[in-house]
Amino acid sequence: MPRKHTKSDNDKMSKKNTGYNNRKQKIVYFAVSALVLMTSIICIAVLILVTILYKKVDGLEESIEALQDIRQYDSYVTNRPVDMHNEALDIENSVPDESEIVDRAEAAVLDDSIVQLQGIGNNDDGIRRVYLTFDDGPSSNTDRILDILDSYGVKATFFVVGKNNYTQQYKRIVEEGHTLAMHSFTHKYKEIYASLDAYKYDLKQLHDFLYELTGKDCTIVRFPGGSSNTVSKVDMFELIDYLDGEGIIYFDWNVSSGDASGTYLSADQIAKNVLDNVNRFDNAVVLFHDAASKDSTVEALPIIIEKILESDNTVILPISGDTVKVQHLHH
Ligand SMILES: [Zn+2]
């Protein structure tokens, strides 16, 4: 006979039910907790993943930018004649003391629209002023150049780099009344044009180096490759603003001797390049290079100086703070 449910049975049942409900609640509680925990973990994981990806994309963009710069630089270098390309590579790897610097960018043919605005119609006195300027020295040719200038009683401007083995030449430039001007300490495009700070550092290095050697506080500068160079990663106007703030004047050129071009030019060709163009300007700033390999530049100098001095109302002067500015870039 089936046993009747007694009160105590009901109690047992209800206890059993309560126990069952408690377990159920615990399971639900654990399930929900686990779900919340897992969701949190997934969220954090996704967040970390997104951050990593974002950084990677950022890095990738930087890499692409860097690559584009390198490509631009390389094409800049490779689009020039082969021997120039080699020279360019030499420049990048050079220690200024040991190897000469030849500025390929300064060989670039100037856009006439840039040049024609410069150095024309500036002089009220009707006197043409010619400024002979020499970049990238000193070199083993500096003394020869100084001797020639001295023999004609002519003063020039030397945009020098930093070299340890030419103490006497820096001093001679100053002692003989020429303008000692700054070009770059290292003349390494990739370094000096990497940032404003890098440019400042290089120029200060050169300034202090020259001040210690000669006592001259140089205030005239020429950018490697000129202000119109297309190599700089920094906006050239940023560098120009910096120079303005420091009271430093930059000069480009409006007449190129062509002596930095890849092919060897004879003294006669260099002289022709200069003499054909000097007369176009009231203020002609002529670009030469003072480098060991530039013998034909040295040989062209007497021809050039004699012709200029023969011209009426024409003088040869060193650049000073008062010189009419010949600059490729203007605000
Ligand atoms: Zn140079």
XYZ file of C-alpha atoms and ligand atoms in Angstrom:
332
model
C 0.000 0.000 0.000
C 1.461 3.288 -1.035
C 2.729 5.284 1.752
C 0.904 8.518 2.321
C 2.763 11.687 2.225
C 3.342 12.783 5.668
C 4.182 16.283 6.802
C 7.757 15.260 7.231
C 7.795 13.978 3.654
C 6.496 17.328 2.438
C 9.168 19.074 4.455
C 11.778 16.839 2.858
C 10.365 17.574 -0.574
C 10.299 21.288 0.012
C 13.906 21.141 1.341
C 14.850 19.119 -1.694
C 13.178 21.749 -3.944
C 14.871 24.592 -2.148
C 18.194 22.796 -2.573
C 17.447 22.296 -6.227
C 16.540 25.959 -6.668
C 19.690 27.034 -4.856
C 21.843 24.890 -7.132
C 19.989 26.227 -10.143
C 20.547 29.774 -8.978
C 24.222 29.044 -8.399
C 24.589 27.558 -11.871
C 22.838 30.549 -13.429
C 24.973 32.857 -11.310
C 28.151 31.089 -12.409
C 27.025 31.020 -16.017
C 26.278 34.735 -16.003
C 29.570 35.466 -14.207
C 31.475 33.350 -16.676
C 29.701 35.058 -19.543
C 30.491 38.523 -18.181
C 34.099 37.477 -17.555
C 34.486 35.998 -21.017
C 32.892 39.049 -22.637
C 35.274 41.276 -20.684
C 38.261 39.173 -21.727
C 37.135 39.258 -25.355
C 36.620 43.024 -25.172
C 40.085 43.575 -23.690
C 41.609 41.218 -26.242
C 39.893 43.076 -29.076
C 41.020 46.383 -27.609
C 44.632 45.167 -27.408
C 44.411 43.788 -30.928
C 43.028 47.045 -32.292
C 45.764 49.017 -30.518
C 48.464 46.748 -31.941
C 46.963 46.941 -35.408
C 46.665 50.710 -35.177
C 50.301 51.001 -34.185
C 51.303 48.658 -36.964
C 49.393 50.695 -39.527
C 50.988 53.831 -38.127
C 54.410 52.240 -38.401
C 53.553 51.048 -41.860
C 52.600 54.560 -42.888
C 55.894 55.815 -41.536
C 57.739 53.084 -43.388
C 55.943 53.978 -46.587
C 56.786 57.644 -46.048
C 60.422 56.800 -45.384
C 60.465 54.577 -48.441
C 58.999 57.347 -50.562
C 61.683 59.706 -49.286
C 64.404 57.223 -50.097
C 62.918 56.639 -53.541
C 62.682 60.357 -54.134
C 66.273 60.780 -52.965
C 67.513 57.831 -54.983
C 65.779 58.952 -58.142
C 67.207 62.386 -57.513
C 70.671 60.876 -57.372
C 70.267 58.241 -60.089
C 68.758 60.645 -62.603
C 72.113 62.308 -62.800
C 75.083 61.110 -64.832
C 76.791 57.971 -63.596
C 79.949 59.573 -62.267
C 77.823 62.043 -60.351
C 75.918 59.205 -58.822
C 79.162 57.792 -57.549
C 80.180 61.147 -56.209
C 76.871 61.379 -54.440
C 77.450 58.026 -52.795
C 80.913 59.168 -51.798
C 79.431 62.225 -50.155
C 77.068 60.128 -48.086
C 79.857 57.907 -46.830
C 82.526 60.516 -46.551
C 84.385 61.817 -43.583
C 84.872 65.476 -44.441
C 88.538 65.401 -43.408
C 89.566 62.722 -45.806
C 87.536 63.003 -48.941
C 86.444 66.007 -50.858
C 82.876 67.072 -51.121
C 81.391 67.787 -54.489
C 77.931 69.160 -54.368
C 75.895 67.491 -57.093
C 72.760 69.411 -56.187
C 74.554 72.653 -56.847
C 75.180 71.477 -60.381
C 71.465 71.541 -61.040
C 70.477 73.827 -63.859
C 68.558 76.755 -62.479
C 65.109 77.500 -63.681
C 65.427 80.773 -65.534
C 62.281 82.094 -63.901
C 64.027 81.841 -60.546
C 67.212 83.434 -61.775
C 65.725 86.311 -63.752
C 64.127 87.779 -60.666
C 67.474 87.922 -58.947
C 70.153 90.569 -59.031
C 68.586 92.666 -61.801
C 67.829 96.371 -61.545
C 69.192 96.684 -58.039
C 72.017 99.180 -58.454
C 71.365 102.895 -58.782
C 75.019 103.730 -59.310
C 75.210 101.830 -62.605
C 78.029 99.677 -61.320
C 77.840 95.939 -61.890
C 78.924 93.906 -58.904
C 80.265 90.415 -59.366
C 80.658 88.065 -56.423
C 82.878 85.030 -56.926
C 81.833 82.295 -54.504
C 83.483 78.944 -53.772
C 81.570 76.087 -52.140
C 82.643 72.903 -50.380
C 86.224 73.882 -49.490
C 88.800 74.083 -48.150
C 90.638 71.614 -50.341
C 94.074 71.067 -51.805
C 93.106 73.740 -54.352
C 92.298 76.493 -51.824
C 95.828 77.883 -51.739
C 95.973 78.017 -55.549
C 92.637 79.876 -55.651
C 93.811 82.300 -52.933
C 97.081 82.915 -54.793
C 95.216 83.771 -58.016
C 92.771 86.084 -56.218
C 95.710 87.738 -54.481
C 97.586 88.279 -57.734
C 94.605 90.252 -59.109
C 93.838 91.981 -55.814
C 90.352 90.483 -55.904
C 88.277 89.393 -52.889
C 85.870 86.456 -52.976
C 83.553 84.454 -50.718
C 84.241 80.938 -49.447
C 81.266 78.864 -48.286
C 83.239 76.310 -46.327
C 82.576 72.961 -44.688
C 84.191 71.538 -41.539
C 87.578 69.903 -42.125
C 90.352 69.353 -39.614
C 93.361 69.374 -41.900
C 92.996 72.849 -43.390
C 93.537 75.188 -40.439
C 95.915 77.401 -42.432
C 93.466 77.762 -45.323
C 90.576 78.912 -43.116
C 92.921 81.450 -41.558
C 94.283 82.591 -44.916
C 90.751 83.237 -46.212
C 90.112 85.588 -43.295
C 93.560 87.192 -43.147
C 93.530 88.027 -46.862
C 90.230 89.853 -46.635
C 87.868 87.324 -48.211
C 84.492 86.493 -46.720
C 84.523 83.323 -44.676
C 80.957 82.013 -44.966
C 79.211 78.878 -43.786
C 78.025 75.997 -45.971
C 77.607 72.972 -43.692
C 79.812 71.172 -41.197
C 79.204 67.647 -42.491
C 77.584 68.475 -45.834
C 75.598 65.244 -45.500
C 72.170 65.921 -46.983
C 70.434 63.068 -45.196
C 71.635 64.337 -41.836
C 71.334 68.096 -42.094
C 67.988 68.077 -43.888
C 66.409 65.437 -41.616
C 64.949 68.035 -39.250
C 65.207 71.667 -38.190
C 67.153 70.599 -35.108
C 69.602 68.586 -37.200
C 70.215 71.604 -39.431
C 70.648 73.905 -36.421
C 73.107 71.476 -34.839
C 75.201 71.206 -37.998
C 75.330 74.965 -38.556
C 76.219 75.693 -34.937
C 78.982 73.097 -35.134
C 80.432 74.861 -38.187
C 79.950 78.332 -36.728
C 81.752 77.452 -33.499
C 84.482 75.548 -35.359
C 85.207 78.602 -37.547
C 84.986 80.992 -34.610
C 87.545 78.993 -32.658
C 89.921 78.789 -35.632
C 89.688 82.323 -36.957
C 87.834 84.455 -34.392
C 85.232 85.223 -37.082
C 81.565 85.252 -36.152
C 80.235 84.104 -39.534
C 76.797 85.412 -40.493
C 76.586 84.471 -44.176
C 75.447 81.001 -45.210
C 74.673 78.989 -48.318
C 72.455 75.914 -48.074
C 73.994 72.765 -49.539
C 72.151 72.403 -52.834
C 70.848 75.961 -52.473
C 67.557 77.058 -50.917
C 65.825 75.601 -53.988
C 67.123 72.069 -53.317
C 64.536 69.304 -53.509
C 66.299 66.970 -51.091
C 65.378 68.523 -47.759
C 62.765 66.741 -45.660
C 62.255 69.984 -43.773
C 60.350 72.820 -45.383
C 63.152 75.154 -46.472
C 61.130 78.123 -45.239
C 61.402 76.701 -41.731
C 65.181 76.790 -42.051
C 65.066 80.266 -43.581
C 62.919 81.521 -40.681
C 65.438 80.070 -38.282
C 68.309 81.881 -40.029
C 66.319 85.140 -40.028
C 65.853 84.812 -36.279
C 69.590 84.299 -35.824
C 70.537 87.274 -38.001
C 72.172 84.983 -40.541
C 71.792 85.846 -44.253
C 71.652 83.102 -46.853
C 72.858 83.457 -50.409
C 72.172 81.319 -53.451
C 73.622 82.165 -56.878
C 72.394 83.395 -60.235
C 75.390 82.397 -62.351
C 76.705 78.844 -62.293
C 80.149 77.979 -63.559
C 78.858 74.457 -64.128
C 81.919 73.022 -62.412
C 79.853 70.588 -60.330
C 78.284 68.906 -63.337
C 79.002 65.241 -63.901
C 80.996 65.683 -67.042
C 84.416 67.257 -66.854
C 84.417 70.835 -68.078
C 87.536 72.459 -69.470
C 88.742 75.784 -68.108
C 87.482 77.464 -71.286
C 84.002 75.962 -70.897
C 83.813 77.078 -67.267
C 84.989 80.566 -68.212
C 82.384 80.715 -71.007
C 79.575 79.618 -68.662
C 80.452 82.440 -66.306
C 81.262 85.219 -68.761
C 78.178 84.556 -70.924
C 75.929 85.100 -67.916
C 77.581 87.613 -65.615
C 76.494 90.541 -67.798
C 72.821 89.648 -67.392
C 72.872 90.831 -63.794
C 73.595 94.015 -61.867
C 74.539 91.731 -59.006
C 76.019 88.479 -60.255
C 76.682 85.814 -57.666
C 78.833 83.204 -59.385
C 78.979 79.630 -58.125
C 82.278 77.728 -58.194
C 83.503 74.735 -56.245
C 86.695 74.548 -54.240
C 87.494 70.845 -54.480
C 90.600 68.795 -55.109
C 89.277 67.433 -58.408
C 88.281 70.846 -59.751
C 91.553 71.831 -61.386
C 89.800 73.344 -64.381
C 87.960 75.733 -62.044
C 91.308 77.005 -60.819
C 92.608 77.281 -64.379
C 89.475 79.191 -65.469
C 89.812 81.804 -62.734
C 92.474 84.039 -64.349
C 90.502 84.096 -67.630
C 87.298 85.015 -65.795
C 88.815 87.621 -63.495
C 90.702 89.355 -66.307
C 87.587 89.595 -68.515
C 85.426 90.909 -65.694
C 88.001 93.497 -64.660
C 88.265 94.637 -68.301
C 84.511 95.315 -68.391
C 83.345 98.876 -67.814
C 81.729 99.792 -64.523
C 82.220 96.345 -63.106
C 83.731 95.401 -59.765
C 84.467 92.107 -58.051
C 83.526 92.093 -54.365
C 83.259 89.700 -51.437
C 79.728 89.113 -50.126
C 78.827 91.118 -47.022
C 75.720 91.885 -44.989
C 75.028 94.790 -47.373
C 75.151 92.739 -50.567
C 71.918 92.633 -52.577
C 70.422 89.264 -51.725
C 70.405 86.641 -54.418
C 68.060 83.950 -53.146
C 66.040 81.287 -54.934
C 63.316 81.174 -52.273
C 61.435 84.161 -50.938
C 58.643 84.637 -48.444
Zn 78.054 72.179 -51.384
